Short mmCIF file of C-alpha atoms and ligand atoms in Angstrom, two decimals:
data_model
loop_
_atom_site.label_atom_id
_atom_site.label_comp_id
_atom_site.label_asym_id
_atom_site.label_seq_id
_atom_site.Cartn_x
_atom_site.Cartn_y
_atom_site.Cartn_z
CA MET T 1 -19.19 -17.65 -43.54
CA PHE T 2 -21.83 -19.67 -45.43
CA GLU T 3 -20.99 -18.29 -48.87
CA THR T 4 -22.04 -21.56 -50.49
CA LEU T 5 -25.51 -21.55 -48.97
CA THR T 6 -26.03 -17.85 -49.49
CA GLN T 7 -25.33 -18.26 -53.19
CA GLY T 8 -27.85 -21.08 -53.47
CA PHE T 9 -30.64 -19.20 -51.71
CA SER T 10 -29.87 -16.02 -53.64
CA ALA T 11 -30.12 -17.87 -56.94
CA ALA T 12 -33.43 -19.37 -55.84
CA ARG T 13 -34.78 -15.99 -54.82
CA GLU T 14 -33.70 -14.44 -58.09
CA LYS T 15 -35.53 -17.09 -60.08
CA LEU T 16 -38.74 -16.19 -58.30
CA SER T 17 -38.25 -12.47 -58.58
CA GLY T 18 -40.75 -11.83 -61.37
CA VAL T 19 -43.29 -14.58 -60.84
CA ARG T 20 -46.90 -13.83 -60.03
CA ALA T 21 -47.57 -16.97 -58.03
CA LEU T 22 -45.69 -19.85 -56.49
CA THR T 23 -46.31 -22.98 -58.55
CA GLU T 24 -45.15 -26.54 -58.35
CA GLU T 25 -42.92 -25.78 -61.30
CA ASN T 26 -41.19 -22.57 -60.24
CA VAL T 27 -40.80 -23.67 -56.64
CA SER T 28 -39.21 -26.95 -57.72
CA GLU T 29 -36.93 -25.08 -60.06
CA SER T 30 -35.81 -22.73 -57.29
CA LEU T 31 -35.36 -25.53 -54.81
CA ARG T 32 -32.96 -27.17 -57.20
CA ASP T 33 -30.51 -24.34 -56.56
CA VAL T 34 -31.06 -24.67 -52.84
CA ARG T 35 -30.54 -28.42 -52.96
CA MET T 36 -27.30 -28.05 -54.84
CA SER T 37 -25.91 -25.55 -52.39
CA LEU T 38 -26.99 -27.68 -49.42
CA LEU T 39 -25.17 -30.67 -50.85
CA GLU T 40 -22.15 -28.57 -51.69
CA ALA T 41 -22.22 -27.21 -48.13
CA ASP T 42 -21.84 -30.80 -46.93
CA VAL T 43 -25.20 -30.94 -45.19
CA ASP T 44 -26.38 -34.38 -44.10
CA LEU T 45 -28.48 -35.98 -46.87
CA VAL T 46 -31.48 -36.84 -44.73
CA VAL T 47 -31.54 -33.30 -43.40
CA VAL T 48 -31.44 -31.90 -46.96
CA ARG T 49 -34.35 -34.08 -48.08
CA ASP T 50 -36.54 -33.21 -45.10
CA PHE T 51 -35.75 -29.52 -45.32
CA LEU T 52 -36.59 -29.28 -49.01
CA ALA T 53 -39.80 -31.24 -48.53
CA ARG T 54 -40.95 -28.94 -45.73
CA VAL T 55 -40.15 -25.74 -47.63
CA LYS T 56 -41.93 -27.02 -50.71
CA GLU T 57 -44.99 -28.15 -48.83
CA ARG T 58 -45.33 -24.86 -47.06
CA ALA T 59 -44.48 -22.70 -50.07
CA LEU T 60 -47.20 -24.37 -52.10
CA GLY T 61 -49.66 -25.10 -49.33
CA GLU T 62 -49.99 -21.73 -47.71
CA ARG T 63 -52.05 -18.94 -49.07
CA VAL T 64 -49.66 -16.19 -50.02
CA GLU T 65 -50.66 -12.94 -48.39
CA THR T 66 -50.07 -10.27 -50.98
CA ARG T 67 -50.42 -7.48 -48.47
CA VAL T 68 -49.26 -7.33 -44.88
CA ARG T 69 -49.69 -4.65 -42.30
CA ASP T 70 -46.61 -3.72 -40.26
CA ALA T 71 -46.50 -2.59 -36.65
CA SER T 72 -47.04 1.03 -37.59
CA GLY T 73 -50.16 0.13 -39.54
CA ARG T 74 -48.69 0.61 -43.00
CA THR T 75 -49.41 -2.03 -45.61
CA HIS T 76 -46.70 -3.51 -47.77
CA ARG T 77 -46.92 -5.60 -50.86
CA VAL T 78 -45.47 -9.07 -50.51
CA THR T 79 -44.24 -10.87 -53.60
CA PRO T 80 -44.32 -14.63 -53.98
CA GLY T 81 -40.51 -14.56 -53.97
CA GLN T 82 -40.50 -12.84 -50.59
CA HIS T 83 -42.97 -15.36 -49.27
CA PHE T 84 -40.64 -18.13 -50.41
CA VAL T 85 -37.68 -16.52 -48.66
CA LYS T 86 -39.69 -16.09 -45.49
CA THR T 87 -40.62 -19.78 -45.58
CA CYS T 88 -36.96 -20.71 -46.06
CA ALA T 89 -35.95 -18.49 -43.15
CA GLU T 90 -38.53 -20.02 -40.83
CA GLU T 91 -37.58 -23.55 -41.81
CA LEU T 92 -33.87 -22.78 -41.32
CA VAL T 93 -34.65 -21.46 -37.85
CA ALA T 94 -36.71 -24.56 -37.06
CA LEU T 95 -33.85 -26.74 -38.30
CA MET T 96 -31.08 -25.03 -36.33
CA GLY T 97 -33.06 -23.83 -33.30
CA PRO T 98 -34.09 -23.42 -30.59
CA VAL T 99 -32.41 -20.45 -28.91
CA ASP T 100 -30.62 -21.87 -25.91
CA ALA T 101 -27.53 -19.88 -25.13
CA SER T 102 -28.02 -19.80 -21.38
CA LEU T 103 -25.63 -21.58 -19.07
CA GLN T 104 -27.26 -23.58 -16.28
CA ARG T 105 -26.23 -23.23 -12.65
CA ARG T 106 -26.26 -25.82 -9.89
CA ASN T 107 -26.26 -24.47 -6.34
CA GLY T 108 -25.51 -21.09 -7.84
CA VAL T 109 -22.42 -22.29 -9.70
CA ALA T 110 -22.24 -22.23 -13.49
CA SER T 111 -20.13 -25.34 -13.98
CA VAL T 112 -19.13 -26.18 -17.54
CA MET T 113 -17.43 -29.34 -18.73
CA LEU T 114 -16.01 -28.98 -22.25
CA VAL T 115 -15.50 -32.13 -24.27
CA GLY T 116 -14.55 -32.86 -27.85
CA LEU T 117 -11.87 -34.18 -30.15
CA GLN T 118 -8.34 -32.84 -30.21
CA GLY T 119 -7.82 -29.51 -31.95
CA VAL T 120 -11.49 -28.54 -32.25
CA GLY T 121 -11.00 -25.49 -30.01
CA LYS T 122 -11.85 -26.64 -26.47
CA THR T 123 -9.10 -24.70 -24.72
CA THR T 124 -9.87 -21.59 -26.77
CA VAL T 125 -13.55 -21.93 -25.90
CA ALA T 126 -12.64 -22.35 -22.21
CA GLY T 127 -10.96 -18.95 -22.36
CA LYS T 128 -13.85 -17.41 -24.30
CA LEU T 129 -16.41 -18.76 -21.85
CA ALA T 130 -14.39 -17.50 -18.89
CA ARG T 131 -14.44 -14.07 -20.49
CA HIS T 132 -18.16 -14.36 -21.22
CA LEU T 133 -18.86 -15.34 -17.62
CA GLN T 134 -16.71 -12.47 -16.34
CA LYS T 135 -18.71 -10.04 -18.48
CA GLU T 136 -21.89 -11.39 -16.95
CA GLY T 137 -20.49 -10.56 -13.53
CA SER T 138 -19.42 -14.05 -12.49
CA ARG T 139 -16.09 -15.06 -10.99
CA PRO T 140 -14.86 -18.04 -12.99
CA LEU T 141 -12.18 -20.62 -12.25
CA LEU T 142 -10.52 -22.44 -15.15
CA VAL T 143 -9.44 -26.05 -14.69
CA ALA T 144 -6.67 -27.68 -16.73
CA ALA T 145 -7.85 -31.30 -17.05
CA ASP T 146 -5.89 -32.08 -20.21
CA VAL T 147 -2.91 -33.62 -18.47
CA TYR T 148 -1.39 -35.48 -21.42
CA ARG T 149 0.19 -32.55 -23.15
CA PRO T 150 2.15 -30.07 -21.00
CA ALA T 151 1.54 -27.46 -23.69
CA ALA T 152 -2.20 -27.74 -23.12
CA VAL T 153 -1.84 -26.67 -19.48
CA LEU T 154 0.44 -23.82 -20.43
CA GLN T 155 -2.00 -22.66 -23.13
CA LEU T 156 -4.82 -22.45 -20.59
CA GLN T 157 -2.58 -20.70 -18.08
CA GLN T 158 -1.71 -18.07 -20.66
CA LEU T 159 -5.39 -17.47 -21.43
CA GLY T 160 -6.17 -17.25 -17.72
CA GLU T 161 -3.40 -14.77 -17.18
CA ARG T 162 -4.69 -12.55 -19.96
CA LEU T 163 -8.17 -12.53 -18.45
CA GLY T 164 -7.11 -12.35 -14.85
CA VAL T 165 -8.84 -15.69 -14.24
CA PRO T 166 -7.11 -18.23 -11.95
CA VAL T 167 -6.30 -21.62 -13.49
CA HIS T 168 -6.44 -24.73 -11.35
CA VAL T 169 -3.65 -27.18 -12.22
CA GLY T 170 -3.28 -30.65 -10.72
CA ALA T 171 -0.19 -32.29 -9.27
CA ALA T 172 2.05 -34.40 -11.49
CA GLY T 173 0.40 -37.76 -12.14
CA GLU T 174 -2.95 -36.71 -10.67
CA ALA T 175 -5.93 -38.20 -12.54
CA PRO T 176 -8.15 -35.77 -14.45
CA ALA T 177 -11.31 -36.67 -12.50
CA HIS T 178 -9.40 -36.12 -9.28
CA ILE T 179 -8.11 -32.73 -10.44
CA CYS T 180 -11.60 -31.63 -11.42
CA ALA T 181 -13.15 -32.75 -8.13
CA ALA T 182 -10.45 -30.89 -6.19
CA ALA T 183 -11.02 -27.80 -8.35
CA ALA T 184 -14.74 -27.93 -7.65
CA ARG T 185 -14.04 -28.01 -3.90
CA ARG T 186 -11.60 -25.13 -4.27
CA ALA T 187 -14.22 -23.12 -6.18
CA GLU T 188 -16.68 -23.60 -3.36
CA ALA T 189 -14.15 -22.74 -0.67
CA GLU T 190 -12.85 -19.66 -2.45
CA GLY T 191 -16.19 -18.33 -3.61
CA PHE T 192 -15.96 -18.84 -7.40
CA ASP T 193 -19.45 -18.98 -8.90
CA ALA T 194 -18.40 -20.38 -12.25
CA ILE T 195 -15.98 -23.17 -13.20
CA VAL T 196 -14.87 -24.38 -16.62
CA PHE T 197 -13.23 -27.80 -17.02
CA ASP T 198 -10.96 -28.00 -20.08
CA THR T 199 -10.66 -31.72 -20.77
CA ALA T 200 -8.34 -33.70 -23.03
CA GLY T 201 -9.35 -34.69 -26.54
CA ARG T 202 -8.34 -37.54 -28.81
CA LEU T 203 -7.96 -37.79 -32.55
CA ALA T 204 -10.99 -40.06 -32.63
CA ILE T 205 -13.59 -41.21 -30.14
CA ASP T 206 -12.23 -44.14 -28.10
CA ASP T 207 -13.21 -45.98 -24.95
CA ALA T 208 -10.40 -44.58 -22.84
CA LEU T 209 -11.52 -41.06 -23.62
CA MET T 210 -15.15 -41.79 -22.87
CA GLN T 211 -14.19 -43.55 -19.64
CA GLU T 212 -12.22 -40.52 -18.55
CA LEU T 213 -15.04 -38.11 -19.41
CA ASP T 214 -17.53 -40.34 -17.57
CA GLU T 215 -15.34 -40.18 -14.49
CA ILE T 216 -15.00 -36.40 -14.61
CA ALA T 217 -18.75 -36.02 -15.09
CA ALA T 218 -19.45 -38.37 -12.17
CA ALA T 219 -16.95 -36.60 -9.93
CA THR T 220 -18.13 -33.03 -10.67
CA ARG T 221 -21.73 -33.34 -11.91
CA PRO T 222 -21.34 -30.30 -14.17
CA ALA T 223 -24.43 -28.18 -14.76
CA ASN T 224 -23.44 -27.96 -18.44
CA ALA T 225 -21.74 -30.71 -20.42
CA LEU T 226 -20.91 -29.02 -23.72
CA LEU T 227 -19.47 -30.66 -26.80
CA VAL T 228 -17.13 -28.50 -28.83
CA CYS T 229 -17.28 -29.19 -32.60
CA ASP T 230 -15.12 -27.90 -35.42
CA ALA T 231 -17.40 -26.52 -38.16
CA LEU T 232 -14.63 -26.99 -40.73
CA MET T 233 -15.10 -30.73 -40.37
CA GLY T 234 -18.50 -30.42 -42.05
CA ARG T 235 -20.47 -33.63 -42.05
CA ASP T 236 -17.75 -35.38 -40.02
CA ALA T 237 -18.38 -32.93 -37.21
CA VAL T 238 -22.00 -33.98 -37.25
CA ASN T 239 -21.11 -37.67 -37.16
CA VAL T 240 -18.66 -37.16 -34.29
CA ALA T 241 -21.29 -35.16 -32.40
CA LYS T 242 -23.81 -37.95 -32.89
CA ALA T 243 -21.37 -40.54 -31.53
CA PHE T 244 -20.56 -38.36 -28.51
CA SER T 245 -24.22 -37.72 -27.78
CA GLU T 246 -24.91 -41.44 -27.76
CA ARG T 247 -22.22 -42.06 -25.16
CA LEU T 248 -22.42 -38.99 -22.95
CA LYS T 249 -25.26 -36.86 -21.70
CA LEU T 250 -24.74 -33.52 -23.46
CA ASP T 251 -26.52 -30.27 -22.63
CA GLY T 252 -25.34 -28.29 -25.59
CA LEU T 253 -23.02 -27.81 -28.54
CA ILE T 254 -20.44 -25.19 -29.33
CA LEU T 255 -19.52 -24.82 -32.99
CA THR T 256 -16.09 -23.33 -33.58
CA LYS T 257 -14.18 -21.95 -36.58
CA LEU T 258 -17.27 -20.67 -38.32
CA ASP T 259 -15.16 -17.78 -39.55
CA GLY T 260 -13.30 -20.16 -41.83
CA ASP T 261 -16.29 -22.24 -42.84
CA ALA T 262 -17.61 -21.23 -46.24
CA ARG T 263 -19.94 -24.21 -46.40
CA GLY T 264 -21.92 -24.24 -43.17
CA GLY T 265 -23.08 -27.84 -43.35
CA ALA T 266 -22.37 -28.57 -39.70
CA ALA T 267 -24.25 -25.54 -38.41
CA LEU T 268 -27.28 -26.51 -40.42
CA ALA T 269 -27.53 -30.18 -39.58
CA ILE T 270 -25.90 -30.73 -36.21
CA LYS T 271 -28.91 -29.95 -34.03
CA ALA T 272 -31.27 -31.94 -36.23
CA VAL T 273 -29.04 -35.02 -36.22
CA THR T 274 -28.03 -35.02 -32.55
CA GLY T 275 -31.07 -33.46 -30.90
CA VAL T 276 -28.65 -31.39 -28.80
CA PRO T 277 -29.10 -27.60 -28.93
CA ILE T 278 -26.37 -25.27 -30.18
CA LYS T 279 -25.39 -22.79 -27.46
CA PHE T 280 -22.45 -20.79 -28.75
CA LEU T 281 -20.51 -20.13 -31.93
CA GLY T 282 -16.77 -19.53 -32.17
CA THR T 283 -16.01 -17.09 -34.96
CA GLY T 284 -12.30 -16.41 -34.58
CA GLU T 285 -9.16 -17.18 -32.67
CA THR T 286 -9.29 -14.26 -30.25
CA LEU T 287 -11.15 -14.39 -26.95
CA ASP T 288 -13.87 -11.95 -27.98
CA ARG T 289 -14.98 -14.12 -30.90
CA LEU T 290 -17.74 -16.01 -29.12
CA GLU T 291 -21.36 -15.47 -30.09
CA ALA T 292 -24.44 -16.64 -28.27
CA PHE T 293 -26.29 -18.79 -30.78
CA ARG T 294 -29.36 -17.18 -32.35
CA PRO T 295 -30.94 -19.26 -35.14
CA GLU T 296 -32.66 -16.21 -36.60
CA GLY T 297 -29.37 -14.41 -36.97
CA LEU T 298 -27.72 -17.38 -38.59
CA ALA T 299 -30.67 -18.01 -40.89
CA SER T 300 -30.71 -14.48 -42.15
CA ARG T 301 -26.96 -14.51 -42.68
CA ILE T 302 -27.38 -17.72 -44.66
CA LEU T 303 -30.12 -16.11 -46.74
CA GLY T 304 -27.82 -13.16 -47.40
CA MET T 305 -30.01 -10.79 -45.43
CA GLY T 306 -27.56 -9.83 -42.72
CA ASP T 307 -27.83 -10.07 -38.99
CA ILE T 308 -28.63 -6.74 -37.43
CA VAL T 309 -29.19 -8.05 -33.94
CA GLY T 310 -25.81 -9.71 -33.99
CA LEU T 311 -24.22 -6.54 -35.23
CA VAL T 312 -25.86 -4.54 -32.44
CA ARG T 313 -24.42 -6.96 -29.90
CA ASP T 314 -20.95 -6.67 -31.46
CA PHE T 315 -21.27 -2.93 -31.29
CA GLU T 316 -22.25 -3.01 -27.66
CA GLU T 317 -18.92 -4.67 -27.00
CA VAL T 318 -16.78 -1.99 -28.65
CA VAL T 319 -18.83 1.16 -28.49
CA ASP T 320 -18.96 3.63 -25.67
CA GLU T 321 -22.70 4.16 -25.42
CA LYS T 322 -22.51 7.78 -24.24
CA GLU T 323 -20.06 8.78 -26.92
CA ALA T 324 -22.19 7.08 -29.55
CA GLU T 325 -25.23 8.99 -28.37
CA ALA T 326 -23.36 12.26 -28.60
CA ASP T 327 -22.14 11.36 -32.07
CA ALA T 328 -25.63 10.50 -33.16
CA GLN T 329 -26.93 13.81 -31.90
CA ARG T 330 -24.35 15.70 -33.89
CA LEU T 331 -25.11 13.68 -36.99
CA LEU T 332 -28.77 14.47 -36.61
CA LYS T 333 -27.92 18.12 -36.77
CA GLY T 334 -25.95 17.57 -39.93
CA ARG T 335 -22.66 18.28 -38.26
CA PHE T 336 -20.73 15.41 -39.62
CA GLY T 337 -17.25 15.48 -41.09
CA LEU T 338 -14.60 13.12 -42.32
CA GLU T 339 -13.10 13.11 -38.83
CA ASP T 340 -16.25 11.38 -37.61
CA LEU T 341 -16.06 8.97 -40.46
CA LEU T 342 -12.52 8.07 -39.53
CA LYS T 343 -13.63 7.41 -35.98
CA GLN T 344 -16.40 5.13 -37.20
CA LEU T 345 -14.09 3.28 -39.53
CA LYS T 346 -11.77 2.59 -36.61
CA MET T 347 -14.73 1.29 -34.68
CA ILE T 348 -15.69 -1.03 -37.51
CA GLN T 349 -12.17 -2.38 -37.54
CA LYS T 350 -12.50 -3.19 -33.86
CA LEU T 351 -15.55 -5.31 -34.68
CA GLY T 352 -13.52 -7.82 -36.61
CA PRO T 353 -12.63 -8.54 -40.21
CA LEU T 354 -14.51 -6.15 -42.46
CA ARG T 355 -16.14 -8.78 -44.56
CA GLU T 356 -17.60 -10.45 -41.46
CA VAL T 357 -19.04 -7.16 -40.32
CA MET T 358 -20.49 -6.55 -43.75
CA ALA T 359 -21.97 -10.03 -43.87
CA LYS T 360 -24.17 -9.08 -40.97
CA LEU T 361 -25.62 -6.09 -42.79
CA PRO T 362 -28.75 -6.58 -44.87
CA MET T 363 -28.03 -5.79 -48.55
CA PHE T 364 -24.31 -5.95 -47.92
CA GLY T 365 -24.27 -9.62 -47.01
CA PRO T 366 -24.05 -10.86 -50.59
CA MET T 367 -21.35 -8.31 -51.39
CA ALA T 368 -19.27 -9.00 -48.33
CA GLU T 369 -16.98 -11.41 -50.09
CA HIS T 370 -15.90 -8.66 -52.50
CA VAL T 371 -14.85 -6.33 -49.74
CA GLU T 372 -11.22 -5.66 -49.29
CA GLU T 373 -9.73 -4.64 -46.03
CA SER T 374 -7.26 -2.46 -47.90
CA GLN T 375 -10.02 -0.04 -48.92
CA LEU T 376 -10.28 1.01 -45.30
CA THR T 377 -6.58 1.76 -45.24
CA VAL T 378 -6.90 3.92 -48.35
CA VAL T 379 -9.70 5.99 -46.82
CA GLU T 380 -7.76 6.27 -43.58
CA SER T 381 -4.63 7.50 -45.29
CA LEU T 382 -6.56 10.04 -47.37
CA ILE T 383 -8.31 11.51 -44.36
CA GLY T 384 -5.00 11.44 -42.54
CA SER T 385 -3.52 13.86 -45.05
CA MET T 386 -6.29 16.41 -44.78
CA THR T 387 -6.30 19.54 -42.67
CA PRO T 388 -8.89 19.80 -39.87
CA ASP T 389 -10.79 22.26 -42.01
CA GLU T 390 -10.91 19.90 -44.96
CA ARG T 391 -12.08 17.09 -42.74
CA ALA T 392 -14.89 19.17 -41.32
CA ARG T 393 -15.99 20.57 -44.68
CA PRO T 394 -14.81 18.26 -47.46
CA GLU T 395 -16.67 20.39 -50.00
CA ILE T 396 -13.83 22.93 -49.87
CA ILE T 397 -11.45 20.40 -51.36
CA ASP T 398 -10.72 21.76 -54.83
CA LYS T 399 -8.33 20.50 -57.44
CA SER T 400 -5.17 21.85 -55.88
CA ARG T 401 -6.11 20.68 -52.41
CA ALA T 402 -6.94 17.24 -53.83
CA GLY T 403 -3.52 17.15 -55.44
CA ARG T 404 -1.81 17.97 -52.18
CA ILE T 405 -3.82 15.37 -50.25
CA ALA T 406 -3.03 12.74 -52.87
CA ARG T 407 0.68 13.46 -52.69
CA GLY T 408 0.62 13.47 -48.89
CA SER T 409 -1.10 10.11 -48.68
CA GLY T 410 0.67 8.46 -51.59
CA ARG T 411 -2.65 8.01 -53.44
CA ARG T 412 -4.12 9.40 -56.64
CA SER T 413 -6.12 12.60 -56.98
CA ARG T 414 -8.91 10.44 -58.30
CA ASP T 415 -9.08 8.61 -54.96
CA VAL T 416 -9.49 11.93 -53.17
CA ARG T 417 -12.26 13.06 -55.52
CA GLU T 418 -14.06 9.76 -55.19
CA LEU T 419 -13.97 9.92 -51.43
CA VAL T 420 -15.25 13.48 -51.38
CA ASP T 421 -18.01 12.71 -53.88
CA ARG T 422 -19.18 9.67 -52.08
CA PHE T 423 -19.06 11.48 -48.80
CA GLY T 424 -21.25 14.22 -50.23
CA GLN T 425 -23.79 11.70 -51.48
CA MET T 426 -23.77 10.03 -48.13
CA ARG T 427 -24.47 13.25 -46.29
CA GLU T 428 -27.31 13.99 -48.61
CA MET T 429 -28.72 10.56 -48.00
CA MET T 430 -28.45 10.98 -44.30
CA ALA T 431 -30.16 14.30 -44.41
CA SER T 432 -33.08 12.87 -46.30
CA LEU T 433 -33.48 9.60 -44.48
CA GLY T 434 -31.83 10.46 -41.20
CA SER T 435 -33.21 9.05 -38.06
CA LYS T 436 -36.27 7.65 -39.74
CA SER T 437 -34.36 4.52 -40.63
CA GLY T 438 -35.59 1.38 -39.06
CA LEU T 439 -33.47 -1.40 -37.69
CA LEU T 440 -30.08 0.08 -38.35
CA SER T 441 -30.94 3.08 -36.25
CA ARG T 442 -30.63 0.76 -33.30
CA VAL T 443 -26.94 0.37 -33.93
CA PRO T 444 -25.43 2.87 -31.53
CA GLY T 445 -23.96 5.78 -33.38
CA PHE T 446 -24.86 4.29 -36.74
CA GLY T 447 -28.51 4.99 -36.84
CA ASN T 448 -28.11 8.18 -38.72
CA LEU T 449 -25.51 6.91 -41.04
CA ALA T 450 -27.79 4.31 -42.37
CA GLY T 451 -30.97 4.09 -44.31
CA ALA T 452 -32.09 0.65 -43.32
CA GLY T 453 -32.70 -1.79 -46.09
CA MET T 454 -31.38 0.53 -48.71
CA PRO T 455 -28.56 -0.59 -50.94
CA GLY T 456 -25.62 1.57 -50.19
CA GLY T 457 -27.37 2.76 -47.09
CA PHE T 458 -24.64 1.72 -44.78
CA ALA T 459 -22.55 4.77 -45.20
CA PRO T 460 -18.97 3.71 -44.51
CA GLY T 461 -19.58 0.71 -46.74
CA ALA T 462 -21.09 2.88 -49.43
CA LEU T 463 -18.09 5.05 -49.16
CA LEU T 464 -15.75 2.23 -49.77
CA GLY T 465 -17.81 0.92 -52.64
CA ALA T 466 -15.27 -1.81 -52.50
CA GLY T 467 -15.08 -4.34 -55.27
CA THR T 468 -18.72 -3.72 -56.01
CA SER T 469 -19.90 -5.06 -59.32
CA ARG T 470 -20.93 -2.51 -61.88
CA ARG T 471 -24.42 -3.95 -61.87
CA GLU T 472 -24.68 -3.53 -58.14
CA LEU T 473 -23.42 0.02 -58.42
CA SER T 474 -25.88 1.01 -61.08
CA LYS T 475 -28.68 -0.63 -59.14
CA ARG T 476 -27.57 1.36 -56.16
CA LYS T 477 -27.37 4.56 -58.06
CA SER T 478 -30.85 4.32 -59.50
CA SER T 479 -32.21 3.41 -56.10
CA GLN T 480 -30.45 6.37 -54.57
CA LYS T 481 -31.92 8.58 -57.20
CA GLY T 482 -35.34 7.23 -56.34
CA LYS T 483 -34.78 7.79 -52.66
CA ARG T 484 -33.54 11.29 -53.23
CA LYS T 485 -36.60 12.06 -55.28
CA GLN T 486 -38.76 10.65 -52.53
CA ALA T 487 -36.91 12.64 -49.95
CA ARG T 488 -37.38 15.86 -51.92
CA LYS T 489 -41.05 15.11 -52.18
CA ALA T 490 -41.25 14.48 -48.45
CA ARG T 491 -39.46 17.74 -47.69
CA ARG T 492 -41.82 19.66 -49.91
CA LYS T 493 -44.75 18.04 -48.19
CA ASN T 494 -43.38 18.93 -44.78
CA ARG T 495 -42.93 22.49 -45.79
CA ARG T 496 -46.51 22.70 -46.94
CA ARG T 497 -47.73 21.58 -43.54
N1 GDP Y 1 -10.31 -19.44 -36.94
C1 GDP Y 1 -10.62 -19.99 -35.75
N2 GDP Y 1 -9.72 -20.72 -35.10
C2 GDP Y 1 -10.05 -21.26 -33.91
C3 GDP Y 1 -11.33 -21.06 -33.34
N3 GDP Y 1 -11.37 -21.73 -32.16
C4 GDP Y 1 -10.16 -22.30 -32.01
N4 GDP Y 1 -9.35 -22.03 -33.05
C5 GDP Y 1 -7.96 -22.47 -33.29
O1 GDP Y 1 -7.93 -23.89 -33.36
C6 GDP Y 1 -6.72 -24.40 -32.86
C7 GDP Y 1 -6.99 -25.45 -31.78
O2 GDP Y 1 -7.60 -24.85 -30.67
P1 GDP Y 1 -7.51 -25.43 -29.20
O3 GDP Y 1 -8.34 -24.57 -28.33
O4 GDP Y 1 -6.08 -25.62 -28.77
O5 GDP Y 1 -8.19 -26.86 -29.40
P2 GDP Y 1 -8.32 -28.08 -28.36
O6 GDP Y 1 -7.29 -29.06 -28.73
O7 GDP Y 1 -9.69 -28.62 -28.60
O8 GDP Y 1 -8.13 -27.53 -27.00
C8 GDP Y 1 -5.97 -23.20 -32.30
O9 GDP Y 1 -5.01 -22.81 -33.27
C9 GDP Y 1 -7.03 -22.14 -32.14
O10 GDP Y 1 -6.50 -20.84 -32.27
C10 GDP Y 1 -12.31 -20.26 -34.09
O11 GDP Y 1 -13.46 -20.05 -33.69
N5 GDP Y 1 -11.88 -19.75 -35.27
MG1 MG Y 2 -6.86 -28.11 -25.49
#
């Protein structure tokens, strides 16, 4: 997601890393990288121009605070480069915002009419929204209003079946507006408090389609008319959205297929060009891949700074809160073995493709594209070949044990040693930083695995060390050394007290 933009902003940030002040010259130079990535990402030209102008004006116009005080009263130094990134983040949020992921209700019913071209993901979104509404405690009814392709009805029925959500289907030859009106009456009679109309699309916008959508809207007066857009279409998605918004009153946008979109041009420009707020993002084919839109999360992912809040939400979906608490407690006491690691790795896998999960982590974002899913499998197979004792206390794994584990898992002894070494480092890190970590500690069960904001701090990731560049590794190592030194100092200080 957004690799193109992330690279541009990272390059810009790097250029400003040593400077003592933001000047016309160095800001312009940095913005050149940003401009190039924006154009490459297929962002609308007018949007690019305005965005760059605003960032530049603010970067140069505002007094750069060199020291800020955080909530706990500690002061931090702020570099001009950081100030620049903060300005970019705020302008990205302003460009893509506001936050508006709520679904409106009329007479207590959350009615949603989905419109959009063919193949953009309307039917998939219908299923995802039904699931979302279910999770919020509503009772949704799905309505198959795409009557032109029998397969479309079947597709919705299959989704409904999987979710246990009834699907309203019209009679043969019944007009879409008629079907939808009948479904709305049925919803009222049968006590459904949410209804999602899955309408037909076309390859391009035409009058017949608009006419049909007008009729459905008039017949059902949906509380939410949402346009579904395919992010992979880039600037075309934006143009289509503009044309739709000029013909139909839209309450929101849903951007789909962001998981496959390396450029991100549509996400950046679509709100600015249409004036219609983004409500949800589709980030995969399965029904759980729907995210409520948060511009801050997207902006920080674009800037390569991760999206902790998004990650926390993902975790809430897959993690048993109580179990996570218990895990965290044990970790706090230093009782943490490879068995626990295996459990956490499995949990990560439930969250989605590894590189997507990593992209949401600060510091790991830029490395996410180097991550290979297969590394997880290696770690899994190694741990799988260990005895319970070895899993609990990996430090007992000597040369002969390592050899046996390697043979059992079909890996090399070196892999075993690497895993054990890294695990040892990780435990040490945890012991020194432990629960003091900031944001990441809010991730259930992960708080103690992670030193927030520290390269390599995210333990399972650090353990994989997957495809990490040598430079990154050495950076990490020296930073770890620094942290360890700090931790030793802190421990000594504590003892003295
Ligand atoms: N990767 C990915 N594929 C998606 C997403 N949403 C939908 N799709 C796929 O896009 C194709 C078209 O989706 P569909 O819901 O039938 O589109 P419709 O014609 O607008 O109803 C299907 O193969 C979906 O699995 C998404 O967020 N990510
Ligand atoms: Mg469809």
